[in-house]
mmCIF file of C-alpha atoms in Angstrom:
data_model
loop_
_atom_site.group_PDB
_atom_site.id
_atom_site.type_symbol
_atom_site.label_atom_id
_atom_site.label_comp_id
_atom_site.label_asym_id
_atom_site.label_seq_id
_atom_site.Cartn_x
_atom_site.Cartn_y
_atom_site.Cartn_z
ATOM 1 C CA UNK A 1 77.554 -1.490 72.091
ATOM 2 C CA UNK A 2 78.077 -1.163 76.076
ATOM 3 C CA UNK A 3 74.860 -1.583 78.308
ATOM 4 C CA UNK A 4 75.352 -1.221 81.906
ATOM 5 C CA UNK A 5 73.534 -3.576 84.502
ATOM 6 C CA UNK A 6 72.124 -2.160 87.367
ATOM 7 C CA UNK A 7 70.740 -2.558 91.195
ATOM 8 C CA UNK A 8 69.072 0.754 93.072
ATOM 9 C CA UNK A 9 68.234 0.912 96.849
ATOM 10 C CA UNK A 10 67.053 4.391 99.075
ATOM 11 C CA UNK A 11 69.341 5.273 101.933
ATOM 12 C CA UNK A 12 68.831 7.959 104.920
ATOM 13 C CA UNK A 13 71.262 10.039 105.479
ATOM 14 C CA UNK A 14 71.668 8.910 108.432
ATOM 15 C CA UNK A 15 72.508 5.805 107.620
ATOM 16 C CA UNK A 16 75.434 6.999 105.677
ATOM 17 C CA UNK A 17 78.519 6.574 107.999
ATOM 18 C CA UNK A 18 77.122 2.648 108.643
ATOM 19 C CA UNK A 19 77.024 1.507 105.044
ATOM 20 C CA UNK A 20 80.055 3.176 103.851
ATOM 21 C CA UNK A 21 82.199 1.369 106.477
ATOM 22 C CA UNK A 22 80.502 -2.235 105.705
ATOM 23 C CA UNK A 23 81.279 -1.535 101.656
ATOM 24 C CA UNK A 24 85.033 -0.514 103.082
ATOM 25 C CA UNK A 25 84.721 -3.571 104.326
ATOM 26 C CA UNK A 26 83.564 -5.729 101.234
ATOM 27 C CA UNK A 27 85.205 -4.180 98.664
ATOM 28 C CA UNK A 28 88.960 -3.549 100.577
ATOM 29 C CA UNK A 29 89.414 -0.225 100.073
ATOM 30 C CA UNK A 30 88.251 2.904 101.482
ATOM 31 C CA UNK A 31 85.714 5.031 99.217
ATOM 32 C CA UNK A 32 86.229 7.477 96.557
ATOM 33 C CA UNK A 33 85.001 10.989 97.125
ATOM 34 C CA UNK A 34 83.147 11.914 93.527
ATOM 35 C CA UNK A 35 81.580 15.275 92.761
ATOM 36 C CA UNK A 36 79.855 15.940 89.268
ATOM 37 C CA UNK A 37 79.035 18.573 87.234
ATOM 38 C CA UNK A 38 76.077 17.419 84.513
ATOM 39 C CA UNK A 39 74.198 20.126 82.177
ATOM 40 C CA UNK A 40 71.460 18.631 80.792
ATOM 41 C CA UNK A 41 70.090 19.000 76.895
ATOM 42 C CA UNK A 42 67.274 18.436 74.844
ATOM 43 C CA UNK A 43 67.155 17.726 71.072
ATOM 44 C CA UNK A 44 65.405 22.152 69.384
ATOM 45 C CA UNK A 45 63.366 19.457 67.212
ATOM 46 C CA UNK A 46 62.256 16.644 65.957
ATOM 47 C CA UNK A 47 64.925 14.186 65.032
ATOM 48 C CA UNK A 48 63.622 13.968 61.295
ATOM 49 C CA UNK A 49 64.105 17.577 60.817
ATOM 50 C CA UNK A 50 67.182 17.946 63.195
ATOM 51 C CA UNK A 51 70.380 18.438 60.846
ATOM 52 C CA UNK A 52 74.346 18.665 62.326
ATOM 53 C CA UNK A 53 76.266 21.980 62.028
ATOM 54 C CA UNK A 54 79.150 22.146 59.618
ATOM 55 C CA UNK A 55 81.824 20.960 61.684
ATOM 56 C CA UNK A 56 79.761 20.832 64.461
ATOM 57 C CA UNK A 57 81.023 17.220 65.750
ATOM 58 C CA UNK A 58 84.693 17.507 64.773
ATOM 59 C CA UNK A 59 85.902 17.622 68.355
ATOM 60 C CA UNK A 60 83.674 14.141 69.723
ATOM 61 C CA UNK A 61 85.353 10.988 68.741
ATOM 62 C CA UNK A 62 84.365 9.829 65.619
ATOM 63 C CA UNK A 63 83.742 5.564 66.742
ATOM 64 C CA UNK A 64 80.933 6.790 69.097
ATOM 65 C CA UNK A 65 80.067 10.160 66.968
ATOM 66 C CA UNK A 66 78.199 7.737 64.250
ATOM 67 C CA UNK A 67 76.658 5.969 66.874
ATOM 68 C CA UNK A 68 75.075 8.690 68.593
ATOM 69 C CA UNK A 69 73.800 10.255 65.014
ATOM 70 C CA UNK A 70 72.406 6.847 64.768
ATOM 71 C CA UNK A 71 70.245 6.718 67.859
ATOM 72 C CA UNK A 72 69.246 10.581 67.319
ATOM 73 C CA UNK A 73 67.295 9.304 64.120
ATOM 74 C CA UNK A 74 64.959 7.066 66.421
ATOM 75 C CA UNK A 75 64.154 9.224 69.578
ATOM 76 C CA UNK A 76 63.950 12.474 71.038
ATOM 77 C CA UNK A 77 66.221 12.064 74.432
ATOM 78 C CA UNK A 78 67.958 13.908 76.848
ATOM 79 C CA UNK A 79 71.779 14.329 76.625
ATOM 80 C CA UNK A 80 74.025 15.582 79.049
ATOM 81 C CA UNK A 81 77.349 17.105 79.354
ATOM 82 C CA UNK A 82 79.388 15.804 82.699
ATOM 83 C CA UNK A 83 82.923 16.715 84.312
ATOM 84 C CA UNK A 84 84.401 15.469 87.233
ATOM 85 C CA UNK A 85 85.083 18.269 89.727
ATOM 86 C CA UNK A 86 86.892 19.106 93.206
ATOM 87 C CA UNK A 87 86.288 21.180 95.883
ATOM 88 C CA UNK A 88 88.613 23.808 94.134
ATOM 89 C CA UNK A 89 85.950 24.231 91.434
ATOM 90 C CA UNK A 90 83.669 26.207 93.036
ATOM 91 C CA UNK A 91 83.056 29.504 94.432
ATOM 92 C CA UNK A 92 84.873 30.775 97.588
ATOM 93 C CA UNK A 93 82.845 30.841 101.166
ATOM 94 C CA UNK A 94 82.060 34.266 101.989
ATOM 95 C CA UNK A 95 84.454 35.124 104.287
ATOM 96 C CA UNK A 96 87.016 34.793 101.124
ATOM 97 C CA UNK A 97 85.115 36.417 98.296
ATOM 98 C CA UNK A 98 87.654 39.233 98.381
ATOM 99 C CA UNK A 99 90.796 37.069 99.292
ATOM 100 C CA UNK A 100 92.816 37.312 95.561
ATOM 101 C CA UNK A 101 92.654 34.977 92.818
ATOM 102 C CA UNK A 102 94.720 32.704 91.032
ATOM 103 C CA UNK A 103 93.945 33.266 87.007
ATOM 104 C CA UNK A 104 91.779 30.515 85.817
ATOM 105 C CA UNK A 105 93.339 29.178 82.836
ATOM 106 C CA UNK A 106 90.530 28.921 79.981
ATOM 107 C CA UNK A 107 92.656 25.343 78.775
ATOM 108 C CA UNK A 108 92.128 23.416 82.030
ATOM 109 C CA UNK A 109 88.680 24.675 82.717
ATOM 110 C CA UNK A 110 87.483 22.768 79.465
ATOM 111 C CA UNK A 111 89.251 19.791 80.234
ATOM 112 C CA UNK A 112 87.164 16.401 81.333
ATOM 113 C CA UNK A 113 84.165 16.954 79.769
ATOM 114 C CA UNK A 114 82.248 14.300 77.923
ATOM 115 C CA UNK A 115 78.896 13.825 76.263
ATOM 116 C CA UNK A 116 76.750 11.434 77.930
ATOM 117 C CA UNK A 117 73.911 9.483 76.381
ATOM 118 C CA UNK A 118 71.497 6.709 78.844
ATOM 119 C CA UNK A 119 68.830 5.359 77.119
ATOM 120 C CA UNK A 120 65.686 4.045 78.019
ATOM 121 C CA UNK A 121 66.119 0.739 80.552
ATOM 122 C CA UNK A 122 65.108 -2.233 78.723
ATOM 123 C CA UNK A 123 61.318 -3.546 79.211
ATOM 124 C CA UNK A 124 60.459 -6.451 80.796
ATOM 125 C CA UNK A 125 60.305 -8.290 84.588
ATOM 126 C CA UNK A 126 64.106 -8.679 85.186
ATOM 127 C CA UNK A 127 66.203 -9.178 88.074
ATOM 128 C CA UNK A 128 68.674 -6.173 86.874
ATOM 129 C CA UNK A 129 68.241 -3.169 85.234
ATOM 130 C CA UNK A 130 69.221 -2.791 82.141
ATOM 131 C CA UNK A 131 70.078 -0.182 79.508
ATOM 132 C CA UNK A 132 72.424 1.069 76.821
ATOM 133 C CA UNK A 133 74.913 3.645 77.782
ATOM 134 C CA UNK A 134 77.401 6.104 75.825
ATOM 135 C CA UNK A 135 79.919 8.420 77.277
ATOM 136 C CA UNK A 136 82.270 10.398 74.562
ATOM 137 C CA UNK A 137 84.720 12.246 75.314
ATOM 138 C CA UNK A 138 85.388 16.230 74.634
ATOM 139 C CA UNK A 139 88.460 16.473 73.172
ATOM 140 C CA UNK A 140 88.981 19.476 72.204
ATOM 141 C CA UNK A 141 86.298 22.976 72.437
ATOM 142 C CA UNK A 142 83.614 24.027 74.521
ATOM 143 C CA UNK A 143 80.983 21.324 75.253
ATOM 144 C CA UNK A 144 77.734 24.170 75.201
ATOM 145 C CA UNK A 145 79.315 25.461 72.112
ATOM 146 C CA UNK A 146 79.295 21.810 70.897
ATOM 147 C CA UNK A 147 75.446 21.227 72.159
ATOM 148 C CA UNK A 148 74.065 24.469 70.645
ATOM 149 C CA UNK A 149 75.968 23.588 67.278
ATOM 150 C CA UNK A 150 74.556 20.394 67.129
ATOM 151 C CA UNK A 151 71.083 21.751 67.986
ATOM 152 C CA UNK A 152 70.322 20.990 71.374
ATOM 153 C CA UNK A 153 69.437 24.089 73.741
ATOM 154 C CA UNK A 154 70.351 24.064 77.583
ATOM 155 C CA UNK A 155 67.700 22.606 80.003
ATOM 156 C CA UNK A 156 69.266 22.666 83.424
ATOM 157 C CA UNK A 157 72.267 21.595 85.625
ATOM 158 C CA UNK A 158 72.965 19.547 88.971
ATOM 159 C CA UNK A 159 75.750 18.219 90.757
ATOM 160 C CA UNK A 160 75.964 14.367 92.102
ATOM 161 C CA UNK A 161 77.427 14.056 95.031
ATOM 162 C CA UNK A 162 78.556 11.124 96.920
ATOM 163 C CA UNK A 163 81.288 7.990 97.832
ATOM 164 C CA UNK A 164 82.302 5.625 95.265
ATOM 165 C CA UNK A 165 83.964 1.982 95.449
ATOM 166 C CA UNK A 166 84.772 -0.495 92.880
ATOM 167 C CA UNK A 167 84.578 -4.537 94.244
ATOM 168 C CA UNK A 168 85.308 -7.109 91.724
ATOM 169 C CA UNK A 169 83.704 -6.056 88.324
ATOM 170 C CA UNK A 170 81.157 -4.072 90.155
ATOM 171 C CA UNK A 171 81.028 -0.165 90.821
ATOM 172 C CA UNK A 172 79.074 0.815 93.987
ATOM 173 C CA UNK A 173 78.068 4.998 93.729
ATOM 174 C CA UNK A 174 76.089 5.906 97.109
ATOM 175 C CA UNK A 175 75.194 9.751 96.029
ATOM 176 C CA UNK A 176 72.487 12.324 96.072
ATOM 177 C CA UNK A 177 71.437 15.370 93.764
ATOM 178 C CA UNK A 178 72.867 18.690 94.452
ATOM 179 C CA UNK A 179 70.882 21.691 93.106
ATOM 180 C CA UNK A 180 72.169 25.287 92.546
ATOM 181 C CA UNK A 181 71.037 28.224 94.334
ATOM 182 C CA UNK A 182 68.119 30.433 93.113
ATOM 183 C CA UNK A 183 67.060 26.960 90.415
ATOM 184 C CA UNK A 184 63.480 29.043 89.432
ATOM 185 C CA UNK A 185 66.186 31.734 87.519
ATOM 186 C CA UNK A 186 65.759 30.958 83.873
ATOM 187 C CA UNK A 187 69.136 30.784 81.610
ATOM 188 C CA UNK A 188 69.517 29.815 78.402
ATOM 189 C CA UNK A 189 73.581 28.233 79.143
ATOM 190 C CA UNK A 190 75.019 26.356 81.761
ATOM 191 C CA UNK A 191 76.920 29.162 84.623
ATOM 192 C CA UNK A 192 79.858 30.633 84.258
ATOM 193 C CA UNK A 193 81.508 29.803 87.878
ATOM 194 C CA UNK A 194 80.132 28.079 90.317
ATOM 195 C CA UNK A 195 78.679 29.110 93.612
ATOM 196 C CA UNK A 196 80.315 27.708 97.073
ATOM 197 C CA UNK A 197 79.854 24.208 97.702
ATOM 198 C CA UNK A 198 77.988 25.192 101.248
ATOM 199 C CA UNK A 199 74.949 26.854 99.144
ATOM 200 C CA UNK A 200 74.408 23.709 97.268
ATOM 201 C CA UNK A 201 70.778 21.980 98.287
ATOM 202 C CA UNK A 202 70.208 18.491 98.041
ATOM 203 C CA UNK A 203 67.131 17.783 95.915
ATOM 204 C CA UNK A 204 65.851 15.414 98.127
ATOM 205 C CA UNK A 205 65.530 17.735 101.177
ATOM 206 C CA UNK A 206 65.853 14.570 103.308
ATOM 207 C CA UNK A 207 69.461 14.451 102.333
ATOM 208 C CA UNK A 208 68.769 11.083 101.381
ATOM 209 C CA UNK A 209 71.033 8.805 99.169
ATOM 210 C CA UNK A 210 71.165 6.519 96.536
ATOM 211 C CA UNK A 211 73.005 3.430 96.493
ATOM 212 C CA UNK A 212 73.381 2.535 92.336
ATOM 213 C CA UNK A 213 75.365 -0.553 91.771
ATOM 214 C CA UNK A 214 76.161 -1.359 88.435
ATOM 215 C CA UNK A 215 78.730 -3.155 85.961
ATOM 216 C CA UNK A 216 79.211 -2.155 82.292
ATOM 217 C CA UNK A 217 79.367 -4.899 79.878
ATOM 218 C CA UNK A 218 80.682 -3.856 76.159
ATOM 219 C CA UNK A 219 78.876 -7.376 73.992
ATOM 220 C CA UNK A 220 75.024 -7.163 75.421
ATOM 221 C CA UNK A 221 74.146 -9.874 72.506
ATOM 222 C CA UNK A 222 76.597 -12.842 74.182
ATOM 223 C CA UNK A 223 74.138 -14.324 76.412
ATOM 224 C CA UNK A 224 77.475 -15.670 78.901
ATOM 225 C CA UNK A 225 78.353 -11.986 79.229
ATOM 226 C CA UNK A 226 75.113 -10.816 80.554
ATOM 227 C CA UNK A 227 74.482 -13.691 82.784
ATOM 228 C CA UNK A 228 78.177 -13.578 84.517
ATOM 229 C CA UNK A 229 77.378 -9.517 85.341
ATOM 230 C CA UNK A 230 73.837 -10.563 86.301
ATOM 231 C CA UNK A 231 75.181 -12.792 88.868
ATOM 232 C CA UNK A 232 77.961 -11.367 89.994
ATOM 233 C CA UNK A 233 75.225 -8.258 90.891
ATOM 234 C CA UNK A 234 73.062 -10.780 92.064
ATOM 235 C CA UNK A 235 75.694 -12.066 94.429
ATOM 236 C CA UNK A 236 76.500 -8.421 95.883
ATOM 237 C CA UNK A 237 72.496 -7.641 96.665
ATOM 238 C CA UNK A 238 72.487 -11.007 98.652
ATOM 239 C CA UNK A 239 76.032 -9.999 100.236
ATOM 240 C CA UNK A 240 74.254 -6.969 101.194
ATOM 241 C CA UNK A 241 70.827 -8.369 102.300
ATOM 242 C CA UNK A 242 69.485 -7.393 105.967
ATOM 243 C CA UNK A 243 71.868 -4.441 105.142
ATOM 244 C CA UNK A 244 70.100 -2.644 102.383
ATOM 245 C CA UNK A 245 67.831 -4.003 99.686
ATOM 246 C CA UNK A 246 69.276 -3.736 95.937
ATOM 247 C CA UNK A 247 66.420 -4.474 93.696
ATOM 248 C CA UNK A 248 65.736 -3.213 89.698
ATOM 249 C CA UNK A 249 64.509 0.340 89.367
ATOM 250 C CA UNK A 250 61.292 1.111 87.848
ATOM 251 C CA UNK A 251 61.683 1.439 84.290
ATOM 252 C CA UNK A 252 59.647 4.464 83.486
ATOM 253 C CA UNK A 253 61.830 6.721 86.686
ATOM 254 C CA UNK A 254 64.552 6.449 84.127
ATOM 255 C CA UNK A 255 63.121 6.895 81.224
ATOM 256 C CA UNK A 256 64.938 10.051 78.865
ATOM 257 C CA UNK A 257 63.127 10.295 76.195
ATOM 258 C CA UNK A 258 61.791 13.222 75.498
ATOM 259 C CA UNK A 259 58.603 14.171 75.042
ATOM 260 C CA UNK A 260 57.469 15.689 71.860
ATOM 261 C CA UNK A 261 56.344 19.134 71.018
ATOM 262 C CA UNK A 262 52.203 19.115 69.311
ATOM 263 C CA UNK A 263 52.070 20.527 65.930
#
């Protein structure tokens, strides 16, 4: 099963350009711009009561689907559908609202979605955060319709934006969460069209970023695999010492479990 080892740090907006330049020197490459849309879902009821609708998961990769069902029988978790975006996916600015628009391709709009699960991190005092992760490509169909058919309800959505580097086996991500306008407005499904990017608001009003350094491993149960990945993360932590302080996260800060409703 794939696992992820991570370290984190906070970064004030005023230091973003400085750290981008430093990490570019370490990685030997310029950062890649990253914009992702995240749609959050929760199960409708307790796992033992929930059943899959007939045909609901036929458009999700089979090997990962079986693992998903096994996990669902244990706890209730928030899940997400995720899609990479670029600037063209957002609505036009006010000055361009009346300009002619190209007709959208419905099939193109559905490309690139994946279903993402992140477990609560392992317990105990550890030098790095470790958690089970799973990303399942949606090979066809509407991801929201799939989640509804598998008895999951829409909760909210947000945009994760930032800059990404790859250094050896590690992914270095400087990112922040952006909220859509009118977050208090009640909805039961994702937005059909996105607002202009400039209308999104940072969840952290200061505009600060989170630095996340991660390595994914396929076999968490081989000690040598975990130890090698952990050593690489700690070496990178040492390289960046004095620039940022990379540390494991508080376990409950990354808790993705849903509290069961009483009754």
